[in-house]
Amino acid sequence: MAACSIEDLLAKAEQDEAEKLKSITVQKELDLEFDIGNLLAYDKNRIDIRQFREQKKEDFLRSLARDNTQLLVNEIWKHPTERVEEVIVVKLPEPTTPLPREKPPPKPRPPTKWEEFAKLKGIQKKKKTNLVWDDVAKNELHRLRNIARAQKIKVPGVGLTPTAQQSKTDLVRAVNVAKSSTASAGKFQDRLPKEKAPRNTGKKRKFQPVIGNFSNEKQRQLDLLKVMDSKKPRLDVNKAVNKQMREDDREESAAKFKKGGKKGRKGGNFSGKGKGGGGKGKGKGRAGGKGQGPPGGKKGAGKPGKR
C-alpha cells in the first residue's frame, strides 16, 4: 500500500508538471484565422458538447483559451523581428479587421493660410538636413573658460552680462532685452511710472495679405508698371501744394521778424511822467517836478518828488 501510494503521488506530480509545461504544438481540425495587426485569432472549430458537459466549465474554457493563445503566439513569431534596446520585438503588419469606434472620428483640420498659399503656389515643405549642431565648438568654449577661471583671468562676457560699472544706456538696453524675451515679445509687459518708450527699436513692416482679392493686387501691379513706363515723373499735387504753402509761411515769418527788429532799434529818448522836486503840478521834463509856477515860487513849493 505504501509503495502504491508513493507511485500514485509521483504519477500525479508528473501529470501536474506536464499540465504546467504543455507543448507549444496544438492540433486543431480547422486552422485558425489570424489578424496579427489587432492580435486577434478566430477559432471556427465546433465545441465538443460532451467534453463541455463532463468537465467543469471553467476548466474547459481555460484549456480552450490556452490552446488558441498558443497558436496566436506561434503565428506572431513567424513575422520579422528586430532588437530594440536589448529587447527582441516583432514588427506587426497592418490590421485587416475594422473595429468599431467609441466616438465618431475627428473632423479634418481646416488648412491654414500658409498651407493654402503653399498649395496655390506649389511650395513643398523641405527638411532642414544641412543644419547640424556643433558640439565641438561648445565644448571648446567651455574648456577655454575653465582654463581662464583656473588661472584667474577675467573672461569676457557674452551678451548683456553684468559689469563693474554700467551706464544708463546699458541698463535701458538690458531692461528692453528682458522685456522682449517673453513669448509675446514684450507686447503685454507693463511699464514703470516714469519709463520712456525705447528708442531705435525699429518699426514693424506691414505687408499686404497674400490670399484674398487678386484684383487689387493686379491693379497695384498695373499702376506700378504705368509709373515705370511713363517718361515724365509723376507729380503728387497735394504734396507739392503743401510744400509751397510751407515755404510761403516760412518766408512771411522771416520778413515779419526782420521788420520787428528794425522798429526796435529806432527808439531813442522816451518821454515819461515823473514827480519832480520843484512843485506839486504835473509836468514833462527831466528836471521839472509837479508844480505850475517857476521853480522856487510859493505855489511851486512842495514836497520833493520821489525817484
PDB file of C-alpha atoms in Angstrom:
ATOM      1  CA  MET A   1       0.000   0.000   0.000  1.00  0.00           C
ATOM      2  CA  ALA A   2       2.810   2.294   0.901  1.00  0.00           C
ATOM      3  CA  ALA A   3       4.657   1.636  -2.378  1.00  0.00           C
ATOM      4  CA  CYS A   4       1.446   2.058  -4.352  1.00  0.00           C
ATOM      5  CA  SER A   5       0.656   5.346  -2.700  1.00  0.00           C
ATOM      6  CA  ILE A   6       4.147   6.653  -3.457  1.00  0.00           C
ATOM      7  CA  GLU A   7       3.815   5.684  -7.105  1.00  0.00           C
ATOM      8  CA  ASP A   8       0.443   7.373  -7.299  1.00  0.00           C
ATOM      9  CA  LEU A   9       1.892  10.535  -5.810  1.00  0.00           C
ATOM     10  CA  LEU A  10       4.775  10.525  -8.269  1.00  0.00           C
ATOM     11  CA  ALA A  11       2.426   9.965 -11.192  1.00  0.00           C
ATOM     12  CA  LYS A  12       0.194  12.800 -10.044  1.00  0.00           C
ATOM     13  CA  ALA A  13       3.188  15.124  -9.660  1.00  0.00           C
ATOM     14  CA  GLU A  14       4.342  14.263 -13.182  1.00  0.00           C
ATOM     15  CA  GLN A  15       0.863  14.918 -14.520  1.00  0.00           C
ATOM     16  CA  ASP A  16       0.708  18.281 -12.804  1.00  0.00           C
ATOM     17  CA  GLU A  17       4.118  19.197 -14.176  1.00  0.00           C
ATOM     18  CA  ALA A  18       3.055  18.182 -17.665  1.00  0.00           C
ATOM     19  CA  GLU A  19      -0.051  20.334 -17.363  1.00  0.00           C
ATOM     20  CA  LYS A  20       2.101  23.309 -16.461  1.00  0.00           C
ATOM     21  CA  LEU A  21       4.584  22.718 -19.268  1.00  0.00           C
ATOM     22  CA  LYS A  22       2.388  21.789 -22.197  1.00  0.00           C
ATOM     23  CA  SER A  23       3.802  21.533 -25.676  1.00  0.00           C
ATOM     24  CA  ILE A  24       3.695  24.586 -27.937  1.00  0.00           C
ATOM     25  CA  THR A  25       2.170  22.478 -30.719  1.00  0.00           C
ATOM     26  CA  VAL A  26      -1.617  22.422 -30.734  1.00  0.00           C
ATOM     27  CA  GLN A  27      -3.667  20.262 -33.057  1.00  0.00           C
ATOM     28  CA  LYS A  28      -6.924  21.596 -34.495  1.00  0.00           C
ATOM     29  CA  GLU A  29      -9.222  20.228 -37.140  1.00  0.00           C
ATOM     30  CA  LEU A  30      -9.537  23.627 -38.803  1.00  0.00           C
ATOM     31  CA  ASP A  31      -6.783  26.209 -38.846  1.00  0.00           C
ATOM     32  CA  LEU A  32      -7.457  29.461 -37.046  1.00  0.00           C
ATOM     33  CA  GLU A  33      -7.794  32.778 -38.863  1.00  0.00           C
ATOM     34  CA  PHE A  34      -5.419  35.448 -37.569  1.00  0.00           C
ATOM     35  CA  ASP A  35      -5.323  39.253 -37.638  1.00  0.00           C
ATOM     36  CA  ILE A  36      -1.863  39.902 -36.238  1.00  0.00           C
ATOM     37  CA  GLY A  37      -2.203  43.693 -36.562  1.00  0.00           C
ATOM     38  CA  ASN A  38      -5.031  43.594 -33.973  1.00  0.00           C
ATOM     39  CA  LEU A  39      -3.649  40.493 -32.166  1.00  0.00           C
ATOM     40  CA  LEU A  40      -6.856  38.564 -32.930  1.00  0.00           C
ATOM     41  CA  ALA A  41      -7.475  34.857 -33.580  1.00  0.00           C
ATOM     42  CA  TYR A  42     -10.743  33.333 -34.879  1.00  0.00           C
ATOM     43  CA  ASP A  43     -11.478  29.712 -33.968  1.00  0.00           C
ATOM     44  CA  LYS A  44     -14.105  28.135 -36.264  1.00  0.00           C
ATOM     45  CA  ASN A  45     -13.881  24.634 -34.787  1.00  0.00           C
ATOM     46  CA  ARG A  46     -17.018  23.164 -33.259  1.00  0.00           C
ATOM     47  CA  ILE A  47     -17.139  22.783 -29.491  1.00  0.00           C
ATOM     48  CA  ASP A  48     -17.402  19.226 -28.204  1.00  0.00           C
ATOM     49  CA  ILE A  49     -20.620  19.334 -26.167  1.00  0.00           C
ATOM     50  CA  ARG A  50     -19.792  16.018 -24.449  1.00  0.00           C
ATOM     51  CA  GLN A  51     -16.476  17.273 -23.084  1.00  0.00           C
ATOM     52  CA  PHE A  52     -18.073  20.589 -22.142  1.00  0.00           C
ATOM     53  CA  ARG A  53     -20.690  18.758 -20.031  1.00  0.00           C
ATOM     54  CA  GLU A  54     -18.339  16.205 -18.485  1.00  0.00           C
ATOM     55  CA  GLN A  55     -15.670  18.722 -17.417  1.00  0.00           C
ATOM     56  CA  LYS A  56     -16.076  21.848 -15.402  1.00  0.00           C
ATOM     57  CA  LYS A  57     -16.978  24.875 -17.498  1.00  0.00           C
ATOM     58  CA  GLU A  58     -14.106  26.977 -16.152  1.00  0.00           C
ATOM     59  CA  ASP A  59     -11.518  24.248 -16.816  1.00  0.00           C
ATOM     60  CA  PHE A  60     -12.835  23.657 -20.326  1.00  0.00           C
ATOM     61  CA  LEU A  61     -12.838  27.331 -21.251  1.00  0.00           C
ATOM     62  CA  ARG A  62      -9.375  27.828 -19.695  1.00  0.00           C
ATOM     63  CA  SER A  63      -7.945  24.946 -21.746  1.00  0.00           C
ATOM     64  CA  LEU A  64      -9.555  26.242 -24.959  1.00  0.00           C
ATOM     65  CA  ALA A  65      -8.239  29.767 -24.362  1.00  0.00           C
ATOM     66  CA  ARG A  66      -4.754  28.429 -23.642  1.00  0.00           C
ATOM     67  CA  ASP A  67      -4.585  26.469 -26.916  1.00  0.00           C
ATOM     68  CA  ASN A  68      -5.821  29.371 -29.041  1.00  0.00           C
ATOM     69  CA  THR A  69      -3.430  31.800 -27.324  1.00  0.00           C
ATOM     70  CA  GLN A  70      -0.559  29.405 -28.013  1.00  0.00           C
ATOM     71  CA  LEU A  71      -1.477  29.295 -31.689  1.00  0.00           C
ATOM     72  CA  LEU A  72      -1.662  33.119 -31.789  1.00  0.00           C
ATOM     73  CA  VAL A  73       1.793  33.444 -30.194  1.00  0.00           C
ATOM     74  CA  ASN A  74       3.224  30.929 -32.649  1.00  0.00           C
ATOM     75  CA  GLU A  75       1.815  32.956 -35.540  1.00  0.00           C
ATOM     76  CA  ILE A  76       3.209  36.227 -34.139  1.00  0.00           C
ATOM     77  CA  TRP A  77       6.775  34.923 -34.018  1.00  0.00           C
ATOM     78  CA  LYS A  78       6.619  33.974 -37.704  1.00  0.00           C
ATOM     79  CA  HIS A  79       6.913  37.685 -38.601  1.00  0.00           C
ATOM     80  CA  PRO A  80      10.255  39.570 -38.854  1.00  0.00           C
ATOM     81  CA  THR A  81      11.894  40.632 -35.612  1.00  0.00           C
ATOM     82  CA  GLU A  82      14.400  43.305 -34.546  1.00  0.00           C
ATOM     83  CA  ARG A  83      16.344  44.266 -31.435  1.00  0.00           C
ATOM     84  CA  VAL A  84      15.401  47.497 -29.628  1.00  0.00           C
ATOM     85  CA  GLU A  85      17.418  48.358 -26.507  1.00  0.00           C
ATOM     86  CA  GLU A  86      18.465  44.747 -25.888  1.00  0.00           C
ATOM     87  CA  VAL A  87      14.886  43.515 -26.371  1.00  0.00           C
ATOM     88  CA  ILE A  88      13.659  41.460 -29.326  1.00  0.00           C
ATOM     89  CA  VAL A  89      10.389  42.788 -30.753  1.00  0.00           C
ATOM     90  CA  VAL A  90       8.169  41.735 -33.650  1.00  0.00           C
ATOM     91  CA  LYS A  91       7.144  44.043 -36.478  1.00  0.00           C
ATOM     92  CA  LEU A  92       3.375  43.737 -36.649  1.00  0.00           C
ATOM     93  CA  PRO A  93       1.632  44.159 -40.013  1.00  0.00           C
ATOM     94  CA  GLU A  94      -1.275  46.491 -40.661  1.00  0.00           C
ATOM     95  CA  PRO A  95      -4.597  45.373 -39.144  1.00  0.00           C
ATOM     96  CA  THR A  96      -7.172  43.889 -41.519  1.00  0.00           C
ATOM     97  CA  THR A  97     -10.261  43.757 -39.300  1.00  0.00           C
ATOM     98  CA  PRO A  98     -12.131  47.070 -38.895  1.00  0.00           C
ATOM     99  CA  LEU A  99     -13.032  47.667 -35.268  1.00  0.00           C
ATOM    100  CA  PRO A 100     -15.907  49.942 -34.156  1.00  0.00           C
ATOM    101  CA  ARG A 101     -15.099  53.280 -32.540  1.00  0.00           C
ATOM    102  CA  GLU A 102     -16.493  54.508 -29.259  1.00  0.00           C
ATOM    103  CA  LYS A 103     -16.787  58.089 -30.597  1.00  0.00           C
ATOM    104  CA  PRO A 104     -17.123  59.477 -34.134  1.00  0.00           C
ATOM    105  CA  PRO A 105     -13.868  60.155 -35.972  1.00  0.00           C
ATOM    106  CA  PRO A 106     -12.496  63.691 -35.605  1.00  0.00           C
ATOM    107  CA  LYS A 107     -13.190  66.181 -38.348  1.00  0.00           C
ATOM    108  CA  PRO A 108     -10.267  67.101 -40.604  1.00  0.00           C
ATOM    109  CA  ARG A 109      -8.415  70.235 -39.563  1.00  0.00           C
ATOM    110  CA  PRO A 110      -9.009  73.190 -41.897  1.00  0.00           C
ATOM    111  CA  PRO A 111      -5.839  74.301 -43.716  1.00  0.00           C
ATOM    112  CA  THR A 112      -4.050  77.403 -42.508  1.00  0.00           C
ATOM    113  CA  LYS A 113      -3.419  80.483 -44.641  1.00  0.00           C
ATOM    114  CA  TRP A 114       0.162  79.412 -45.233  1.00  0.00           C
ATOM    115  CA  GLU A 115      -0.951  75.917 -46.325  1.00  0.00           C
ATOM    116  CA  GLU A 116      -3.464  77.432 -48.749  1.00  0.00           C
ATOM    117  CA  PHE A 117      -0.813  79.794 -50.120  1.00  0.00           C
ATOM    118  CA  ALA A 118       1.747  76.973 -50.444  1.00  0.00           C
ATOM    119  CA  LYS A 119      -0.779  74.808 -52.264  1.00  0.00           C
ATOM    120  CA  LEU A 120      -1.693  77.676 -54.585  1.00  0.00           C
ATOM    121  CA  LYS A 121       1.952  78.491 -55.385  1.00  0.00           C
ATOM    122  CA  GLY A 122       3.122  74.880 -55.437  1.00  0.00           C
ATOM    123  CA  ILE A 123       5.523  75.266 -52.492  1.00  0.00           C
ATOM    124  CA  GLN A 124       6.650  71.994 -50.938  1.00  0.00           C
ATOM    125  CA  LYS A 125       7.984  71.600 -47.440  1.00  0.00           C
ATOM    126  CA  LYS A 126      11.697  70.816 -47.269  1.00  0.00           C
ATOM    127  CA  LYS A 127      13.534  69.169 -44.428  1.00  0.00           C
ATOM    128  CA  LYS A 128      16.468  71.069 -42.957  1.00  0.00           C
ATOM    129  CA  THR A 129      19.174  68.441 -43.157  1.00  0.00           C
ATOM    130  CA  ASN A 130      22.138  70.787 -43.620  1.00  0.00           C
ATOM    131  CA  LEU A 131      21.943  72.285 -40.131  1.00  0.00           C
ATOM    132  CA  VAL A 132      23.947  70.206 -37.673  1.00  0.00           C
ATOM    133  CA  TRP A 133      24.605  71.107 -34.032  1.00  0.00           C
ATOM    134  CA  ASP A 134      28.318  71.666 -33.476  1.00  0.00           C
ATOM    135  CA  ASP A 135      29.116  70.182 -30.063  1.00  0.00           C
ATOM    136  CA  VAL A 136      32.881  70.546 -30.625  1.00  0.00           C
ATOM    137  CA  ALA A 137      32.799  74.373 -30.618  1.00  0.00           C
ATOM    138  CA  LYS A 138      30.634  74.409 -27.482  1.00  0.00           C
ATOM    139  CA  ASN A 139      32.984  72.066 -25.628  1.00  0.00           C
ATOM    140  CA  GLU A 140      35.978  74.119 -26.757  1.00  0.00           C
ATOM    141  CA  LEU A 141      34.373  77.291 -25.366  1.00  0.00           C
ATOM    142  CA  HIS A 142      33.765  75.617 -22.005  1.00  0.00           C
ATOM    143  CA  ARG A 143      37.329  74.300 -21.959  1.00  0.00           C
ATOM    144  CA  LEU A 144      38.798  77.763 -22.562  1.00  0.00           C
ATOM    145  CA  ARG A 145      36.592  79.250 -19.874  1.00  0.00           C
ATOM    146  CA  ASN A 146      37.708  76.635 -17.374  1.00  0.00           C
ATOM    147  CA  ILE A 147      41.381  77.353 -18.155  1.00  0.00           C
ATOM    148  CA  ALA A 148      40.830  81.110 -17.757  1.00  0.00           C
ATOM    149  CA  ARG A 149      38.976  80.590 -14.473  1.00  0.00           C
ATOM    150  CA  ALA A 150      41.756  78.345 -13.147  1.00  0.00           C
ATOM    151  CA  GLN A 151      44.391  80.968 -13.981  1.00  0.00           C
ATOM    152  CA  LYS A 152      42.218  83.759 -12.514  1.00  0.00           C
ATOM    153  CA  ILE A 153      41.906  85.569 -15.831  1.00  0.00           C
ATOM    154  CA  LYS A 154      38.884  87.747 -16.468  1.00  0.00           C
ATOM    155  CA  VAL A 155      36.661  86.048 -19.004  1.00  0.00           C
ATOM    156  CA  PRO A 156      34.912  88.384 -21.467  1.00  0.00           C
ATOM    157  CA  GLY A 157      31.163  88.182 -21.184  1.00  0.00           C
ATOM    158  CA  VAL A 158      28.767  87.302 -23.965  1.00  0.00           C
ATOM    159  CA  GLY A 159      25.671  89.417 -24.480  1.00  0.00           C
ATOM    160  CA  LEU A 160      24.303  91.618 -21.674  1.00  0.00           C
ATOM    161  CA  THR A 161      26.393  90.326 -18.781  1.00  0.00           C
ATOM    162  CA  PRO A 162      26.736  92.467 -15.642  1.00  0.00           C
ATOM    163  CA  THR A 163      29.874  94.603 -15.457  1.00  0.00           C
ATOM    164  CA  ALA A 164      31.549  96.589 -12.709  1.00  0.00           C
ATOM    165  CA  GLN A 165      30.068  99.923 -13.798  1.00  0.00           C
ATOM    166  CA  GLN A 166      27.020 100.031 -16.036  1.00  0.00           C
ATOM    167  CA  SER A 167      25.907 103.188 -17.759  1.00  0.00           C
ATOM    168  CA  LYS A 168      22.343 104.343 -18.154  1.00  0.00           C
ATOM    169  CA  THR A 169      22.325 103.170 -21.763  1.00  0.00           C
ATOM    170  CA  ASP A 170      23.423  99.660 -20.758  1.00  0.00           C
ATOM    171  CA  LEU A 171      20.710  99.443 -18.104  1.00  0.00           C
ATOM    172  CA  VAL A 172      17.997 100.610 -20.505  1.00  0.00           C
ATOM    173  CA  ARG A 173      19.162  98.130 -23.112  1.00  0.00           C
ATOM    174  CA  ALA A 174      19.178  95.292 -20.569  1.00  0.00           C
ATOM    175  CA  VAL A 175      15.623  96.171 -19.486  1.00  0.00           C
ATOM    176  CA  ASN A 176      14.411  96.232 -23.097  1.00  0.00           C
ATOM    177  CA  VAL A 177      16.042  92.881 -23.851  1.00  0.00           C
ATOM    178  CA  ALA A 178      14.494  91.331 -20.727  1.00  0.00           C
ATOM    179  CA  LYS A 179      11.048  92.620 -21.672  1.00  0.00           C
ATOM    180  CA  SER A 180      11.256  91.437 -25.271  1.00  0.00           C
ATOM    181  CA  SER A 181      12.413  87.944 -24.236  1.00  0.00           C
ATOM    182  CA  THR A 182       8.874  86.835 -23.357  1.00  0.00           C
ATOM    183  CA  ALA A 183       6.661  84.715 -25.585  1.00  0.00           C
ATOM    184  CA  SER A 184       4.708  87.801 -26.683  1.00  0.00           C
ATOM    185  CA  ALA A 185       7.925  89.770 -27.416  1.00  0.00           C
ATOM    186  CA  GLY A 186       7.132  92.253 -24.634  1.00  0.00           C
ATOM    187  CA  LYS A 187       3.742  93.239 -26.029  1.00  0.00           C
ATOM    188  CA  PHE A 188       1.896  92.803 -22.720  1.00  0.00           C
ATOM    189  CA  GLN A 189       4.674  93.976 -20.396  1.00  0.00           C
ATOM    190  CA  ASP A 190       3.793  96.899 -18.105  1.00  0.00           C
ATOM    191  CA  ARG A 191       5.993  99.996 -17.972  1.00  0.00           C
ATOM    192  CA  LEU A 192       7.357 101.734 -14.928  1.00  0.00           C
ATOM    193  CA  PRO A 193       5.770 105.040 -13.850  1.00  0.00           C
ATOM    194  CA  LYS A 194       8.479 107.269 -15.417  1.00  0.00           C
ATOM    195  CA  GLU A 195       9.794 104.874 -18.018  1.00  0.00           C
ATOM    196  CA  LYS A 196      10.219 106.245 -21.529  1.00  0.00           C
ATOM    197  CA  ALA A 197       9.486 104.421 -24.729  1.00  0.00           C
ATOM    198  CA  PRO A 198      12.510 102.518 -26.105  1.00  0.00           C
ATOM    199  CA  ARG A 199      14.354 104.148 -28.980  1.00  0.00           C
ATOM    200  CA  ASN A 200      15.897 102.685 -32.099  1.00  0.00           C
ATOM    201  CA  THR A 201      13.797  99.548 -31.841  1.00  0.00           C
ATOM    202  CA  GLY A 202      12.713  99.685 -35.467  1.00  0.00           C
ATOM    203  CA  LYS A 203       9.266  99.736 -36.975  1.00  0.00           C
ATOM    204  CA  LYS A 204       7.295  96.648 -37.823  1.00  0.00           C
ATOM    205  CA  ARG A 205       6.704  96.378 -41.532  1.00  0.00           C
ATOM    206  CA  LYS A 206       3.157  95.856 -42.724  1.00  0.00           C
ATOM    207  CA  PHE A 207       2.532  93.635 -45.720  1.00  0.00           C
ATOM    208  CA  GLN A 208      -0.499  93.134 -47.863  1.00  0.00           C
ATOM    209  CA  PRO A 209      -2.347  89.802 -47.461  1.00  0.00           C
ATOM    210  CA  VAL A 210      -1.106  87.102 -49.825  1.00  0.00           C
ATOM    211  CA  ILE A 211      -4.518  85.455 -50.126  1.00  0.00           C
ATOM    212  CA  GLY A 212      -7.722  87.308 -50.877  1.00  0.00           C
ATOM    213  CA  ASN A 213      -8.816  89.721 -53.586  1.00  0.00           C
ATOM    214  CA  PHE A 214      -6.444  89.272 -56.527  1.00  0.00           C
ATOM    215  CA  SER A 215      -7.995  92.182 -58.453  1.00  0.00           C
ATOM    216  CA  ASN A 216      -6.451  94.696 -56.024  1.00  0.00           C
ATOM    217  CA  GLU A 217      -3.041  93.095 -56.415  1.00  0.00           C
ATOM    218  CA  LYS A 218      -3.434  93.170 -60.188  1.00  0.00           C
ATOM    219  CA  GLN A 219      -4.368  96.864 -60.107  1.00  0.00           C
ATOM    220  CA  ARG A 220      -1.347  97.712 -57.929  1.00  0.00           C
ATOM    221  CA  GLN A 221       0.989  95.916 -60.322  1.00  0.00           C
ATOM    222  CA  LEU A 222      -0.525  97.715 -63.309  1.00  0.00           C
ATOM    223  CA  ASP A 223      -0.162 101.093 -61.596  1.00  0.00           C
ATOM    224  CA  LEU A 224       3.470 100.315 -60.820  1.00  0.00           C
ATOM    225  CA  LEU A 225       4.146  99.378 -64.439  1.00  0.00           C
ATOM    226  CA  LYS A 226       2.417 102.556 -65.612  1.00  0.00           C
ATOM    227  CA  VAL A 227       4.672 104.688 -63.420  1.00  0.00           C
ATOM    228  CA  MET A 228       7.796 102.845 -64.604  1.00  0.00           C
ATOM    229  CA  ASP A 229       6.870 103.168 -68.277  1.00  0.00           C
ATOM    230  CA  SER A 230       5.953 106.864 -68.112  1.00  0.00           C
ATOM    231  CA  LYS A 231       8.690 109.251 -69.301  1.00  0.00           C
ATOM    232  CA  LYS A 232       7.590 112.224 -67.206  1.00  0.00           C
ATOM    233  CA  PRO A 233       7.985 111.962 -63.436  1.00  0.00           C
ATOM    234  CA  ARG A 234       4.752 111.524 -61.543  1.00  0.00           C
ATOM    235  CA  LEU A 235       3.698 114.672 -59.647  1.00  0.00           C
ATOM    236  CA  ASP A 236       1.888 114.468 -56.348  1.00  0.00           C
ATOM    237  CA  VAL A 237      -0.301 117.610 -56.413  1.00  0.00           C
ATOM    238  CA  ASN A 238      -1.178 117.563 -52.700  1.00  0.00           C
ATOM    239  CA  LYS A 239       2.422 117.125 -51.649  1.00  0.00           C
ATOM    240  CA  ALA A 240       3.597 119.922 -53.964  1.00  0.00           C
ATOM    241  CA  VAL A 241       0.902 122.335 -52.731  1.00  0.00           C
ATOM    242  CA  ASN A 242       1.708 121.616 -49.093  1.00  0.00           C
ATOM    243  CA  LYS A 243       5.410 122.160 -49.721  1.00  0.00           C
ATOM    244  CA  GLN A 244       4.750 125.512 -51.432  1.00  0.00           C
ATOM    245  CA  MET A 245       2.482 126.629 -48.560  1.00  0.00           C
ATOM    246  CA  ARG A 246       5.170 125.773 -46.018  1.00  0.00           C
ATOM    247  CA  GLU A 247       7.771 127.764 -47.962  1.00  0.00           C
ATOM    248  CA  ASP A 248       5.431 130.807 -48.179  1.00  0.00           C
ATOM    249  CA  ASP A 249       4.771 130.671 -44.430  1.00  0.00           C
ATOM    250  CA  ARG A 250       8.483 130.433 -43.750  1.00  0.00           C
ATOM    251  CA  GLU A 251       9.262 133.474 -45.935  1.00  0.00           C
ATOM    252  CA  GLU A 252       6.439 135.501 -44.371  1.00  0.00           C
ATOM    253  CA  SER A 253       7.589 134.728 -40.839  1.00  0.00           C
ATOM    254  CA  ALA A 254      11.184 135.672 -41.749  1.00  0.00           C
ATOM    255  CA  ALA A 255      10.012 139.011 -43.201  1.00  0.00           C
ATOM    256  CA  LYS A 256       7.980 139.816 -40.071  1.00  0.00           C
ATOM    257  CA  PHE A 257      10.985 139.004 -37.894  1.00  0.00           C
ATOM    258  CA  LYS A 258      13.228 141.422 -39.826  1.00  0.00           C
ATOM    259  CA  LYS A 259      10.579 144.172 -39.723  1.00  0.00           C
ATOM    260  CA  GLY A 260      10.125 143.897 -35.978  1.00  0.00           C
ATOM    261  CA  GLY A 261      13.893 144.088 -35.396  1.00  0.00           C
ATOM    262  CA  LYS A 262      14.207 147.383 -37.301  1.00  0.00           C
ATOM    263  CA  LYS A 263      11.401 149.023 -35.297  1.00  0.00           C
ATOM    264  CA  GLY A 264      13.067 148.165 -32.023  1.00  0.00           C
ATOM    265  CA  ARG A 265      16.327 149.846 -33.000  1.00  0.00           C
ATOM    266  CA  LYS A 266      14.700 153.234 -33.841  1.00  0.00           C
ATOM    267  CA  GLY A 267      13.690 154.002 -30.229  1.00  0.00           C
ATOM    268  CA  GLY A 268      15.826 156.861 -28.634  1.00  0.00           C
ATOM    269  CA  ASN A 269      14.651 159.314 -25.910  1.00  0.00           C
ATOM    270  CA  PHE A 270      11.467 158.254 -24.188  1.00  0.00           C
ATOM    271  CA  SER A 271       9.098 160.789 -22.602  1.00  0.00           C
ATOM    272  CA  GLY A 272       7.571 159.907 -19.299  1.00  0.00           C
ATOM    273  CA  LYS A 273       5.663 161.315 -16.381  1.00  0.00           C
ATOM    274  CA  GLY A 274       7.615 161.753 -13.170  1.00  0.00           C
ATOM    275  CA  LYS A 275       7.344 163.514  -9.883  1.00  0.00           C
ATOM    276  CA  GLY A 276       9.819 166.358  -9.665  1.00  0.00           C
ATOM    277  CA  GLY A 277      11.230 168.136  -6.648  1.00  0.00           C
ATOM    278  CA  GLY A 278      10.018 171.638  -7.565  1.00  0.00           C
ATOM    279  CA  GLY A 279       6.226 171.604  -7.198  1.00  0.00           C
ATOM    280  CA  LYS A 280       3.014 169.721  -6.949  1.00  0.00           C
ATOM    281  CA  GLY A 281       1.798 170.144 -10.516  1.00  0.00           C
ATOM    282  CA  LYS A 282       2.193 167.709 -13.395  1.00  0.00           C
ATOM    283  CA  GLY A 283       4.947 168.375 -15.843  1.00  0.00           C
ATOM    284  CA  LYS A 284       7.070 166.734 -18.502  1.00  0.00           C
ATOM    285  CA  GLY A 285      10.818 167.058 -18.498  1.00  0.00           C
ATOM    286  CA  ARG A 286      13.946 165.868 -16.939  1.00  0.00           C
ATOM    287  CA  ALA A 287      14.378 168.417 -14.101  1.00  0.00           C
ATOM    288  CA  GLY A 288      10.813 169.572 -13.635  1.00  0.00           C
ATOM    289  CA  GLY A 289       8.579 168.262 -10.904  1.00  0.00           C
ATOM    290  CA  LYS A 290       4.959 168.745 -10.056  1.00  0.00           C
ATOM    291  CA  GLY A 291       4.076 172.492  -9.983  1.00  0.00           C
ATOM    292  CA  GLN A 292       2.506 175.307 -12.034  1.00  0.00           C
ATOM    293  CA  GLY A 293       4.838 178.220 -11.320  1.00  0.00           C
ATOM    294  CA  PRO A 294       8.525 178.717 -11.791  1.00  0.00           C
ATOM    295  CA  PRO A 295      10.864 176.754  -9.608  1.00  0.00           C
ATOM    296  CA  GLY A 296      11.351 178.247  -6.191  1.00  0.00           C
ATOM    297  CA  GLY A 297       7.946 180.121  -6.102  1.00  0.00           C
ATOM    298  CA  LYS A 298       5.328 179.954  -3.415  1.00  0.00           C
ATOM    299  CA  LYS A 299       2.909 177.971  -5.478  1.00  0.00           C
ATOM    300  CA  GLY A 300       5.615 175.612  -6.589  1.00  0.00           C
ATOM    301  CA  ALA A 301       6.806 174.820  -3.110  1.00  0.00           C
ATOM    302  CA  GLY A 302       6.019 171.360  -2.041  1.00  0.00           C
ATOM    303  CA  LYS A 303       7.418 168.047  -1.108  1.00  0.00           C
ATOM    304  CA  PRO A 304      10.321 166.713  -3.122  1.00  0.00           C
ATOM    305  CA  GLY A 305       9.369 164.203  -5.738  1.00  0.00           C
ATOM    306  CA  LYS A 306      10.101 160.555  -5.399  1.00  0.00           C
ATOM    307  CA  ARG A 307      12.627 158.989  -7.645  1.00  0.00           C
TER     308      ARG A 307
END
